[in-house]
GROMACS .gro file of C-alpha atoms in nm:
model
  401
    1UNK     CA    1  -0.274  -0.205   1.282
    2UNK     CA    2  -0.399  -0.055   0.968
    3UNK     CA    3  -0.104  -0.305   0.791
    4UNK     CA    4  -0.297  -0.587   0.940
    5UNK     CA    5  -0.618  -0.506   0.852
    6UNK     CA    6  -0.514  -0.467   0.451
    7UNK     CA    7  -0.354  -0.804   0.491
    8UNK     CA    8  -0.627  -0.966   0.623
    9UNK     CA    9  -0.877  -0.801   0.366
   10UNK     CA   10  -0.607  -0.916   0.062
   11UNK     CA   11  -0.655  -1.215   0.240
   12UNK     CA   12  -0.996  -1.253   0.207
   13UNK     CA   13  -1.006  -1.149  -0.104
   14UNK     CA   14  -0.752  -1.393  -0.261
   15UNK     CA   15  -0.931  -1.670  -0.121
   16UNK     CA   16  -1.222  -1.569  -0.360
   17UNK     CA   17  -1.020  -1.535  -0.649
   18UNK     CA   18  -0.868  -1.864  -0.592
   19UNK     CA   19  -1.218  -1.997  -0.572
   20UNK     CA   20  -1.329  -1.822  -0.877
   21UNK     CA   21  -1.010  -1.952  -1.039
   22UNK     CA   22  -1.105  -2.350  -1.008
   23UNK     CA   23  -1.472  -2.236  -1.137
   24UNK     CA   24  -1.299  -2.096  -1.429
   25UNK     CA   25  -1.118  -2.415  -1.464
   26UNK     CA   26  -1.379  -2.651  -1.385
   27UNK     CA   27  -1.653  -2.445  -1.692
   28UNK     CA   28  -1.348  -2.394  -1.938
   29UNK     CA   29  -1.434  -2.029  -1.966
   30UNK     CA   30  -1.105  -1.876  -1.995
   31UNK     CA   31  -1.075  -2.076  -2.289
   32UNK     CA   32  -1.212  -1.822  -2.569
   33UNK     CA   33  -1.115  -1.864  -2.896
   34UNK     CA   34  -1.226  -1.501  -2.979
   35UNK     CA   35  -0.992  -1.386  -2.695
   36UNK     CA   36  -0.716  -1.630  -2.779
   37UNK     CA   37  -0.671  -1.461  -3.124
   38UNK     CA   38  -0.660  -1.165  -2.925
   39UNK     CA   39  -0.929  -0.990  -3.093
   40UNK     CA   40  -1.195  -0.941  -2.890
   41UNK     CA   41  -1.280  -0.589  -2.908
   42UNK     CA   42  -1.185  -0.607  -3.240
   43UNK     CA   43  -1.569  -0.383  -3.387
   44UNK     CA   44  -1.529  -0.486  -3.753
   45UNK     CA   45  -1.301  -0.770  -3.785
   46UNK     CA   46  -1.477  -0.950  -3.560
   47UNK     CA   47  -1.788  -0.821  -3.374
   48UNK     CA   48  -1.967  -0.695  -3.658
   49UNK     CA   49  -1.845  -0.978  -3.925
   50UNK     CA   50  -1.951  -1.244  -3.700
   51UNK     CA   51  -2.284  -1.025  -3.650
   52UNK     CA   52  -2.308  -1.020  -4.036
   53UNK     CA   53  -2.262  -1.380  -4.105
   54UNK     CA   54  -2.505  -1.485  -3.886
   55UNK     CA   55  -2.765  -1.267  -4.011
   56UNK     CA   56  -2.649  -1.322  -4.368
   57UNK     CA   57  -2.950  -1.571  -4.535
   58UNK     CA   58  -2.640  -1.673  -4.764
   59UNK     CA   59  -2.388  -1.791  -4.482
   60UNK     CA   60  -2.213  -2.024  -4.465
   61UNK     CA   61  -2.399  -2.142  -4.130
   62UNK     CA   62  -2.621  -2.293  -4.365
   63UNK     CA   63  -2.927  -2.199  -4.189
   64UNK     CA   64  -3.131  -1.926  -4.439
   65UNK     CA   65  -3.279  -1.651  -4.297
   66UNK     CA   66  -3.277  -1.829  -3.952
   67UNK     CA   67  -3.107  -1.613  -3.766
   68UNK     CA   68  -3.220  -1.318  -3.967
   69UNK     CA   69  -3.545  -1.360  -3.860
   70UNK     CA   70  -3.500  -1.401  -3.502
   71UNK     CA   71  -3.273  -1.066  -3.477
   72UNK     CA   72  -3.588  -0.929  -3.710
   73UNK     CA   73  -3.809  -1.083  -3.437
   74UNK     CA   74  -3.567  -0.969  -3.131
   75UNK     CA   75  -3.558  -0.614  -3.251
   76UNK     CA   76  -3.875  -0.578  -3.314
   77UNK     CA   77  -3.834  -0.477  -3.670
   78UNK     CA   78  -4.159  -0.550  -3.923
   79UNK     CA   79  -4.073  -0.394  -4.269
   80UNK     CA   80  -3.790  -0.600  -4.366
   81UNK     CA   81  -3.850  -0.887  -4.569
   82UNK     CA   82  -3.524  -1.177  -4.488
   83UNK     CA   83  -3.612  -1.380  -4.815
   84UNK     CA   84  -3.470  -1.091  -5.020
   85UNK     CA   85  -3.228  -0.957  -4.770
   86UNK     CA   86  -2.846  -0.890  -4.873
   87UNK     CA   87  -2.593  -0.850  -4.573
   88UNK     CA   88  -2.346  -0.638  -4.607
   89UNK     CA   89  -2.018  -0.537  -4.390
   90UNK     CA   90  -1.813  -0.179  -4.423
   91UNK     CA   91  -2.048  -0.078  -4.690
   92UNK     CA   92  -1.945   0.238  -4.837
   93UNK     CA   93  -2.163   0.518  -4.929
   94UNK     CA   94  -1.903   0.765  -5.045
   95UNK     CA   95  -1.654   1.007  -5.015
   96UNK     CA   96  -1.704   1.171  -4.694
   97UNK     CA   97  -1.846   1.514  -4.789
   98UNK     CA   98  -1.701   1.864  -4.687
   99UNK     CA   99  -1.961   1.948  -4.504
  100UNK     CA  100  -1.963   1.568  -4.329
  101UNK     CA  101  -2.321   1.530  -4.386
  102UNK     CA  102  -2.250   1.210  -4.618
  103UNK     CA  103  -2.061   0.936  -4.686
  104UNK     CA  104  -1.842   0.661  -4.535
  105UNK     CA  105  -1.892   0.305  -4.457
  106UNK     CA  106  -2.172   0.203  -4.266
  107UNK     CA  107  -2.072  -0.119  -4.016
  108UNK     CA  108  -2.338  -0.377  -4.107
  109UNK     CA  109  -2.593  -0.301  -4.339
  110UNK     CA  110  -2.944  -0.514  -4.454
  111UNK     CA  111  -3.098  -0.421  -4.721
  112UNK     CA  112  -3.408  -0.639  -4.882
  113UNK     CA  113  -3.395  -0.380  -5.223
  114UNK     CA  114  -3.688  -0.147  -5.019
  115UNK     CA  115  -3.625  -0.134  -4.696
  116UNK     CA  116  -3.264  -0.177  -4.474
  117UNK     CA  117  -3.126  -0.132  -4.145
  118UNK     CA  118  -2.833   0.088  -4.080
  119UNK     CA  119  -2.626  -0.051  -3.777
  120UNK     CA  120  -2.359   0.162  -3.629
  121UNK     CA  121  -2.087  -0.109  -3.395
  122UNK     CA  122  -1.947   0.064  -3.136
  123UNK     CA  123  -1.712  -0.156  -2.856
  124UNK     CA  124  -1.470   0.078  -2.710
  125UNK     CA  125  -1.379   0.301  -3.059
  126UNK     CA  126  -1.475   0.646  -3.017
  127UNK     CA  127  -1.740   0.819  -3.248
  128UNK     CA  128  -1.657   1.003  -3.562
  129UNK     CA  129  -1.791   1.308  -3.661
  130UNK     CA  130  -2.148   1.327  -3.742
  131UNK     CA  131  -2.156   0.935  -3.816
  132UNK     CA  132  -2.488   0.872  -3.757
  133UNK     CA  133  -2.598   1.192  -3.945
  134UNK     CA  134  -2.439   1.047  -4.253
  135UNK     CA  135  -2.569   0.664  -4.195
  136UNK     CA  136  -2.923   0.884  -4.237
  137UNK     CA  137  -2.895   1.072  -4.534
  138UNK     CA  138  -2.754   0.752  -4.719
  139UNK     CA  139  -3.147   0.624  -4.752
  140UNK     CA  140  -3.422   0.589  -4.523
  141UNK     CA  141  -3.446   0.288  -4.303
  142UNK     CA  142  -3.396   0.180  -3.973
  143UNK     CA  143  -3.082   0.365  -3.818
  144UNK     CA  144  -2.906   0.173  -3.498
  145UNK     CA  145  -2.624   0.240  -3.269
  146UNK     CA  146  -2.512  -0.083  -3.113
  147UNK     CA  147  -2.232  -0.027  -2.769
  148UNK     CA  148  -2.182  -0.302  -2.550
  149UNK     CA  149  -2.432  -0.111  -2.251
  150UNK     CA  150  -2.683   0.069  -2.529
  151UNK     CA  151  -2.572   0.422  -2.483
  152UNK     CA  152  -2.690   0.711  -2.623
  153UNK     CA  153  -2.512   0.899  -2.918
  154UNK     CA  154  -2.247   1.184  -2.819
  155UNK     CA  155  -2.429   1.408  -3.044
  156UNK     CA  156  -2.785   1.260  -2.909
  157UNK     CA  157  -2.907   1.614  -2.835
  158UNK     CA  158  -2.790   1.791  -3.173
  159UNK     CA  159  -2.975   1.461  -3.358
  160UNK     CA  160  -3.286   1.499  -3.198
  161UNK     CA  161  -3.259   1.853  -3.260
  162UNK     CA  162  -3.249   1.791  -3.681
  163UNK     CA  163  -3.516   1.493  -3.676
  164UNK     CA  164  -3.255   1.231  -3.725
  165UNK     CA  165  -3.412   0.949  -3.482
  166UNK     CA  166  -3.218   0.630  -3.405
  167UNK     CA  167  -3.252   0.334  -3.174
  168UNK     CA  168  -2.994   0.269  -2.869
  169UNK     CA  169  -2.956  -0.099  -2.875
  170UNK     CA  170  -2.640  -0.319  -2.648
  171UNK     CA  171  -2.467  -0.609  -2.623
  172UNK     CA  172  -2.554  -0.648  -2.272
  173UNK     CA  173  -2.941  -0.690  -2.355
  174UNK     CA  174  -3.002  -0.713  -2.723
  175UNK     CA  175  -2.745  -0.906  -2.867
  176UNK     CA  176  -2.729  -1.172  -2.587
  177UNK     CA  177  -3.113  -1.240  -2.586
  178UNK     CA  178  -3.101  -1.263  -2.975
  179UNK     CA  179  -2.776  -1.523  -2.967
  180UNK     CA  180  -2.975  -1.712  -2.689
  181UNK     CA  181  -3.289  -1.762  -2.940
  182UNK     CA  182  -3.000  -1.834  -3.198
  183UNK     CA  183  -2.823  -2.139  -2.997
  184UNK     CA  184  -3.156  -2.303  -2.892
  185UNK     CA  185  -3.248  -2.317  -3.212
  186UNK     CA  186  -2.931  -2.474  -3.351
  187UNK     CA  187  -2.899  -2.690  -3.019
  188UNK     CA  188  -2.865  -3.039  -3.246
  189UNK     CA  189  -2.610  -2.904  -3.461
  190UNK     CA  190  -2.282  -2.866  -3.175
  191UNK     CA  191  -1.988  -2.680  -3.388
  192UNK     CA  192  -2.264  -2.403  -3.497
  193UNK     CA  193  -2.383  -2.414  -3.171
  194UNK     CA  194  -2.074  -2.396  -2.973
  195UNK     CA  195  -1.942  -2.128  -3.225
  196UNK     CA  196  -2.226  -1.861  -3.088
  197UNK     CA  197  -2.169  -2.019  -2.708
  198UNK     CA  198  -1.819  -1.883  -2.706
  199UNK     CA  199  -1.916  -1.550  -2.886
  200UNK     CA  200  -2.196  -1.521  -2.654
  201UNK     CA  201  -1.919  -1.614  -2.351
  202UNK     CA  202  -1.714  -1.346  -2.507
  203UNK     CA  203  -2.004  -1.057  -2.490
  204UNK     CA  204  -2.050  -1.133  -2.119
  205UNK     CA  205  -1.664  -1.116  -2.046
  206UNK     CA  206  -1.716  -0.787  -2.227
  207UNK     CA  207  -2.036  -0.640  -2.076
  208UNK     CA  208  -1.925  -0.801  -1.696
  209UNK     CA  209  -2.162  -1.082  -1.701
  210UNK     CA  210  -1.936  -1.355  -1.674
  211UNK     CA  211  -1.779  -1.556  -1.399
  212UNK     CA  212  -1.503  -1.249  -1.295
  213UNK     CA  213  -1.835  -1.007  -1.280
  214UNK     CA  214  -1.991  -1.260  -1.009
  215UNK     CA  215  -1.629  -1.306  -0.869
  216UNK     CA  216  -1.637  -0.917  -0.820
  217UNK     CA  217  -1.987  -0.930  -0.617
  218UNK     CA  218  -1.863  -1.189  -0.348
  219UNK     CA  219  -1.552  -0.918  -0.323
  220UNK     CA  220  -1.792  -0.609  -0.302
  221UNK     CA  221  -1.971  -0.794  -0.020
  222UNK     CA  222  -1.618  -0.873   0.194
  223UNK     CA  223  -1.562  -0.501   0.140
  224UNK     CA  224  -1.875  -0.379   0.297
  225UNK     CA  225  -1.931  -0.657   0.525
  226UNK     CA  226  -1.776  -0.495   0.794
  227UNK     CA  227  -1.598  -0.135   0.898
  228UNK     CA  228  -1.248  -0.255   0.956
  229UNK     CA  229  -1.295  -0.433   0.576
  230UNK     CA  230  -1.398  -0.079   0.471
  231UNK     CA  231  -1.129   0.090   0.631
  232UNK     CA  232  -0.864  -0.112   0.487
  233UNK     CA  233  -1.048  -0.112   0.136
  234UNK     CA  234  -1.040   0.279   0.152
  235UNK     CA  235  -0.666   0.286   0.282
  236UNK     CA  236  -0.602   0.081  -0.081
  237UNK     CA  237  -0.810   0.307  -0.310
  238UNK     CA  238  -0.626   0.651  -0.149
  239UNK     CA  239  -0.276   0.452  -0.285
  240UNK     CA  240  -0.469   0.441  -0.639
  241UNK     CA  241  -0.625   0.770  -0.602
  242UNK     CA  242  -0.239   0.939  -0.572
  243UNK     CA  243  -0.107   0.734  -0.846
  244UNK     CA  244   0.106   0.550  -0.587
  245UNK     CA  245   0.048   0.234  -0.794
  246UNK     CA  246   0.114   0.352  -1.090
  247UNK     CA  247   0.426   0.474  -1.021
  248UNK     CA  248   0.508   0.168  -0.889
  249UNK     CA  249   0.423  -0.037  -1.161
  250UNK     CA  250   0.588   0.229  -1.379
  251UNK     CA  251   0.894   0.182  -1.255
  252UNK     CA  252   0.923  -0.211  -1.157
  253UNK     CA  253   0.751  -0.345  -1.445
  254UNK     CA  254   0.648  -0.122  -1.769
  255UNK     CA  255   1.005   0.087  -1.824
  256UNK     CA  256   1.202  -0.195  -1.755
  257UNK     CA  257   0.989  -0.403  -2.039
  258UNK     CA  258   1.036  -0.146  -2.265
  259UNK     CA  259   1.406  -0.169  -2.184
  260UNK     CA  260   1.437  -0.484  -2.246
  261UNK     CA  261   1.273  -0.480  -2.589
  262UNK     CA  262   1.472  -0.251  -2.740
  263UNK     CA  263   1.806  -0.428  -2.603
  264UNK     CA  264   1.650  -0.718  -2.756
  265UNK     CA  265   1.512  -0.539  -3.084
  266UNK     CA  266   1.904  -0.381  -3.063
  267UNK     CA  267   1.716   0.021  -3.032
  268UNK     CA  268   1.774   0.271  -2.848
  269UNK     CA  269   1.498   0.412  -2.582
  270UNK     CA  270   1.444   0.727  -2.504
  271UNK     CA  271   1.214   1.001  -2.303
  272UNK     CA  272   1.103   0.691  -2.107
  273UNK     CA  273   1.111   0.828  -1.796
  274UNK     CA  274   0.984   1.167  -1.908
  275UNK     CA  275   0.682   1.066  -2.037
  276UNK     CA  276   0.566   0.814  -1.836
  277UNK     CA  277   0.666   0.937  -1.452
  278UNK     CA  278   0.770   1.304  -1.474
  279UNK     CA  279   0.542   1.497  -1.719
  280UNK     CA  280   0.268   1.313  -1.857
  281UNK     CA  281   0.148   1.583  -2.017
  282UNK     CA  282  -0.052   1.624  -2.372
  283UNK     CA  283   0.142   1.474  -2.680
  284UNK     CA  284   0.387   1.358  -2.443
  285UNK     CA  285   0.582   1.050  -2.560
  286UNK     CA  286   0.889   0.822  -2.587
  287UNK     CA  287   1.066   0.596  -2.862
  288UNK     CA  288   1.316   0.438  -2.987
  289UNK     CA  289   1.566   0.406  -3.298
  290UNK     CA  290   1.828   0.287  -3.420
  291UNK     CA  291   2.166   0.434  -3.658
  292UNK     CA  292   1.906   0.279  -3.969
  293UNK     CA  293   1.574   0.433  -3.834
  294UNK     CA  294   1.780   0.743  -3.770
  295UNK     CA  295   1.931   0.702  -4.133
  296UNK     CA  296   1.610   0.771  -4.253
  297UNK     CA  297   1.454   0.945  -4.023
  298UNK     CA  298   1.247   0.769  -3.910
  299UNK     CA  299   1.154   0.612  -3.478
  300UNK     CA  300   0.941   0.360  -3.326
  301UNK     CA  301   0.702   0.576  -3.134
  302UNK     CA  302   0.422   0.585  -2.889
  303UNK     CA  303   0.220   0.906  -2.803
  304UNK     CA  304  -0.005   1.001  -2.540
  305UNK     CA  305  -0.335   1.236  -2.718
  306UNK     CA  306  -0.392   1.357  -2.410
  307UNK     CA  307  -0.280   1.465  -2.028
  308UNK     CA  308  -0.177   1.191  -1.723
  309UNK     CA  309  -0.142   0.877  -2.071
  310UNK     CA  310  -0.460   0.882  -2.223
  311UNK     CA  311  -0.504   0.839  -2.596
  312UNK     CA  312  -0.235   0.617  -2.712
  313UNK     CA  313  -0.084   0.543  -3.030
  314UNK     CA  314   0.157   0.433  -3.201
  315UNK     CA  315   0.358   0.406  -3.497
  316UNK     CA  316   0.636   0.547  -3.724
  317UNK     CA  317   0.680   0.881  -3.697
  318UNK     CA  318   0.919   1.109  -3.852
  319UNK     CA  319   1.238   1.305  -3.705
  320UNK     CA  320   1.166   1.601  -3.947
  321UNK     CA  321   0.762   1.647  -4.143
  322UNK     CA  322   0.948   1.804  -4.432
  323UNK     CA  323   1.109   1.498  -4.554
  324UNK     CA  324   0.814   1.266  -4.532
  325UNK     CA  325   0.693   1.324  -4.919
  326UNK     CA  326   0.867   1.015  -5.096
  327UNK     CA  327   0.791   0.758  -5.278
  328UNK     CA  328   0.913   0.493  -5.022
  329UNK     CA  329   0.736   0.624  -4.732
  330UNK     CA  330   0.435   0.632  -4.993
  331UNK     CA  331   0.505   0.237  -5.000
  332UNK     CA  332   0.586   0.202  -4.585
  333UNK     CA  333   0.234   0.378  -4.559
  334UNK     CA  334   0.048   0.141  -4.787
  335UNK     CA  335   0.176  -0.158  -4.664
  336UNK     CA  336   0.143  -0.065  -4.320
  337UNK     CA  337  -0.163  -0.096  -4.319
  338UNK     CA  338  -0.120  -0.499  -4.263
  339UNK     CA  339  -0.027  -0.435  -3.936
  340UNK     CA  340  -0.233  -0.130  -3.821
  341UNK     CA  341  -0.539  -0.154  -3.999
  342UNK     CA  342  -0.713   0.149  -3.897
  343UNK     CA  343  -0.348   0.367  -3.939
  344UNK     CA  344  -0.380   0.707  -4.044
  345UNK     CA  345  -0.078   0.988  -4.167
  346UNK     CA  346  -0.015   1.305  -4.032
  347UNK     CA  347   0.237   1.544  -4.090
  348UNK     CA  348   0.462   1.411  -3.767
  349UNK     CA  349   0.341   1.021  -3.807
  350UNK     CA  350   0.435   0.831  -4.125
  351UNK     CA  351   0.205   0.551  -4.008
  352UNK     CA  352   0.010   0.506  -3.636
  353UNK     CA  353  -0.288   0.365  -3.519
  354UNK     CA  354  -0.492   0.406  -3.155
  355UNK     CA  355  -0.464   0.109  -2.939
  356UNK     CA  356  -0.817   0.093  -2.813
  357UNK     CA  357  -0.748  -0.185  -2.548
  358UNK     CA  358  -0.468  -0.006  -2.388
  359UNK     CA  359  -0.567   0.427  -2.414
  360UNK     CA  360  -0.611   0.512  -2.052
  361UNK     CA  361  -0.328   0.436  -1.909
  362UNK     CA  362  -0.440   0.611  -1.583
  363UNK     CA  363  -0.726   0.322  -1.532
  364UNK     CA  364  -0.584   0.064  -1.299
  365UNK     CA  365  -0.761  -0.203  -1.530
  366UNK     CA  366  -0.575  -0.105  -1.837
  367UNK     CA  367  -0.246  -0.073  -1.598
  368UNK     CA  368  -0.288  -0.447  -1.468
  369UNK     CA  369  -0.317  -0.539  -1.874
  370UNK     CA  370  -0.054  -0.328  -1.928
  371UNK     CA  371   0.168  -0.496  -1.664
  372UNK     CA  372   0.066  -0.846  -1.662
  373UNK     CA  373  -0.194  -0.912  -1.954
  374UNK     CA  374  -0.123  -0.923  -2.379
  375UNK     CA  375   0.026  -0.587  -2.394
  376UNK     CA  376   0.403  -0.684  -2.408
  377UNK     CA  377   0.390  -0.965  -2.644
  378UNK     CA  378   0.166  -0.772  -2.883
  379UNK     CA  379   0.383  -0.445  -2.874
  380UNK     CA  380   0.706  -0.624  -2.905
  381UNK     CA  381   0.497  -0.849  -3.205
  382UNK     CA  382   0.394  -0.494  -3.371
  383UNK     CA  383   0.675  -0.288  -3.332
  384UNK     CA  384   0.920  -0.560  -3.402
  385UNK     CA  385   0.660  -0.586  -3.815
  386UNK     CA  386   0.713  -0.222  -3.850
  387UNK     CA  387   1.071  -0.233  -3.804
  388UNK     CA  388   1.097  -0.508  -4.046
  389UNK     CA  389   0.866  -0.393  -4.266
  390UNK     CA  390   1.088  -0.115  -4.298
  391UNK     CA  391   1.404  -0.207  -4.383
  392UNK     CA  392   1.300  -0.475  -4.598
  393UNK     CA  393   1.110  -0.213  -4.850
  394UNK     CA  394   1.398  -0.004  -4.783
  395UNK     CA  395   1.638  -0.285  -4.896
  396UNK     CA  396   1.384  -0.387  -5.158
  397UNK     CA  397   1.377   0.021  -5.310
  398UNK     CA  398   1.751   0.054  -5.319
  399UNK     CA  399   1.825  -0.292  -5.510
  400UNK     CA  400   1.570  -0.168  -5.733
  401UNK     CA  401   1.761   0.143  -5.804
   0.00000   0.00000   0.00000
């Protein structure tokens, strides 16, 4: 009986998404050209660069200080005057200090030659240290910290403690009311217009306002709606809850992908299995190689920060740190950097970068992407550029010698 009841509540259920699925259809919703380049929680390349040239008086949306004003207006901020306003994206203030009480790049910044406004863009990116406490000392003016639901700093409590004030502002609220001012006041003009439509269909994908949000409330109500519903909902979550699913998925799915790939990509896998079913523990990983990789010790990798695949990144790291100081892994570093843009080096990674979309895998939503959304083509797409990159500096360095 229990086997009945979950089918009858998938049942249920997948007649809503069905429904849902026409709507989506019928509005064109899915169709997102932010999320078609697949950059949609991209913070500076996109969110706070589209931000910027709106607000910019000197974009090329033609409008002045239009927009300016109304985010002036929508913010509630007097002392800024748009007419004399410069917009500014990734400005840097500096060399990071010692002490980490300065510098850095500050993610949109206007500045009328008095007064400015510090914003800090935060999507899913994690906080670096003392960030806001260096946005402050850079000058005085107003200090914000944008996230898609207006949360408070991570080191709220230690700010207020030094008199370092700033506002908590969010997509959800702030940024949608100010694009809805925006569009109705471009509502004659249709490729400006439609331009902040999709954005503004892209924030409420992002902050669960869009049609899947309202497809999850007719769900929530089947759940509840009766006790047998509820039972079978609750004999689903325990299979979640025991990382039944994951396994699964694991297993039929992820591992053989990777698999695949490196027949394809002719590499070698390897700790596979290790990493992602038995241990999971804290810098566990797998990767792959090749005789060239291994030739210069180098492998395709992907490592787990923390416990149960959390934290991921990936990369080129290196078989042994004490070989890494060379002039052509100088020049795999730099031009790395076209395909990982926020990469950093470490003494084990040549080259790696966090993959915000995809950290946790131990959230079912990030598993389903994982499994049946963008991951695959965009690891295969990645890893297959660093491999290339590689050998054709490597083949570029030896001719040269």
């Amino acid at each position: 009986m229990p086997d009945e009841k979950i089918h009858n509540l998938l049942s249920h259920i997948g007649g809503i998404t069905k429904s849902y699925d026409r709507l989506n259809k019928l509005t064109g919703e899915r169709l997102n050209l932010f999320s078609l380049l697949r950059k949609e929680s991209d913070e500076v390349r996109l969110h706070s660069r589209f931000i910027a040239e709106l607000l910019d008086p000197q974009g090329k949306h033609d409008q002045g200080s239009l927009f300016l004003d109304l985010f002036l207006e929508a913010f509630e901020i007097e002392d800024i005057n748009s007419s004399t306003s410069k917009l500014h994206v990734e400005f840097y203030i500096g060399v990071i200090s010692k002490d980490r009480k300065r510098g850095g790049n500050i993610d949109i910044l206007i500045d009328d030659g008095v007064n400015c406004v510090k914003i800090e863009n935060k999507i899913y990116a994690g906080e670096q240290h003392n960030q806001l406490l260096r946005y402050h000392n850079y000058k005085p003016g107003h200090l914000i910290f944008l996230t898609l639901y207006g949360n408070a700093s991570t080191n709220h409590k230690e700010l207020i403690e030094i008199d370092v004030h700033y506002e908590q502002r969010s997509y959800r609220n702030d940024i949608l009311n100010w694009l809805s001012r925006c569009v109705e006041k471009v509502a004659l003009i249709p490729n400006l217009r439609e331009s902040i439509v999709q954005y503004q269909n892209l924030i409420k994908k992002l902050t669960k306002q869009n049609i899947n949000y309202q497809m999850n409330s007719d769900i929530t109500k089947k759940i509840t709606d009766n006790q047998e519903n509820f039972e079978a909902y609750l004999s689903i979550r325990r299979l979640e809850n025991d990382n039944s699913i994951y396994k699964q998925i694991i297993k039929k799915t992820i591992i053989p992908f990777f698999e695949e790939f490196a027949g394809r990509n002719n590499l070698t896998p390897h700790l596979l299995e290790k990493s992602l079913l038995k241990e999971r523990a804290q810098h566990s990983g797998f990767f792959f190689d090749n005789e060239f990789l291994r030739s210069i010790g180098l492998k395709l990798g992907v490592q787990f920060g923390k416990s149960n695949n959390r934290d991921m990144y990936y990369g080129l790291s290196f078989y042994n740190p004490s070989i890494q100081d060379s002039e052509f892994f100088r020049l795999v570093f730099d031009e790395s950097k076209k395909i990982l843009p926020k990469t950093r080096r470490t003494d084990w990674w040549l080259t790696s970068n966090y993959w915000d979309e995809f950290l946790d895998w131990s959230d079912i939503d990030t598993l389903y992407n994982i499994a049946y959304g963008s991951f695959k083509i965009e690891f295969e797409e990645n890893m297959c550029n660093l491999l290339r990159l590689v050998e054709s500096l490597y083949e570029k360095t030896n001719s040269a010698n």
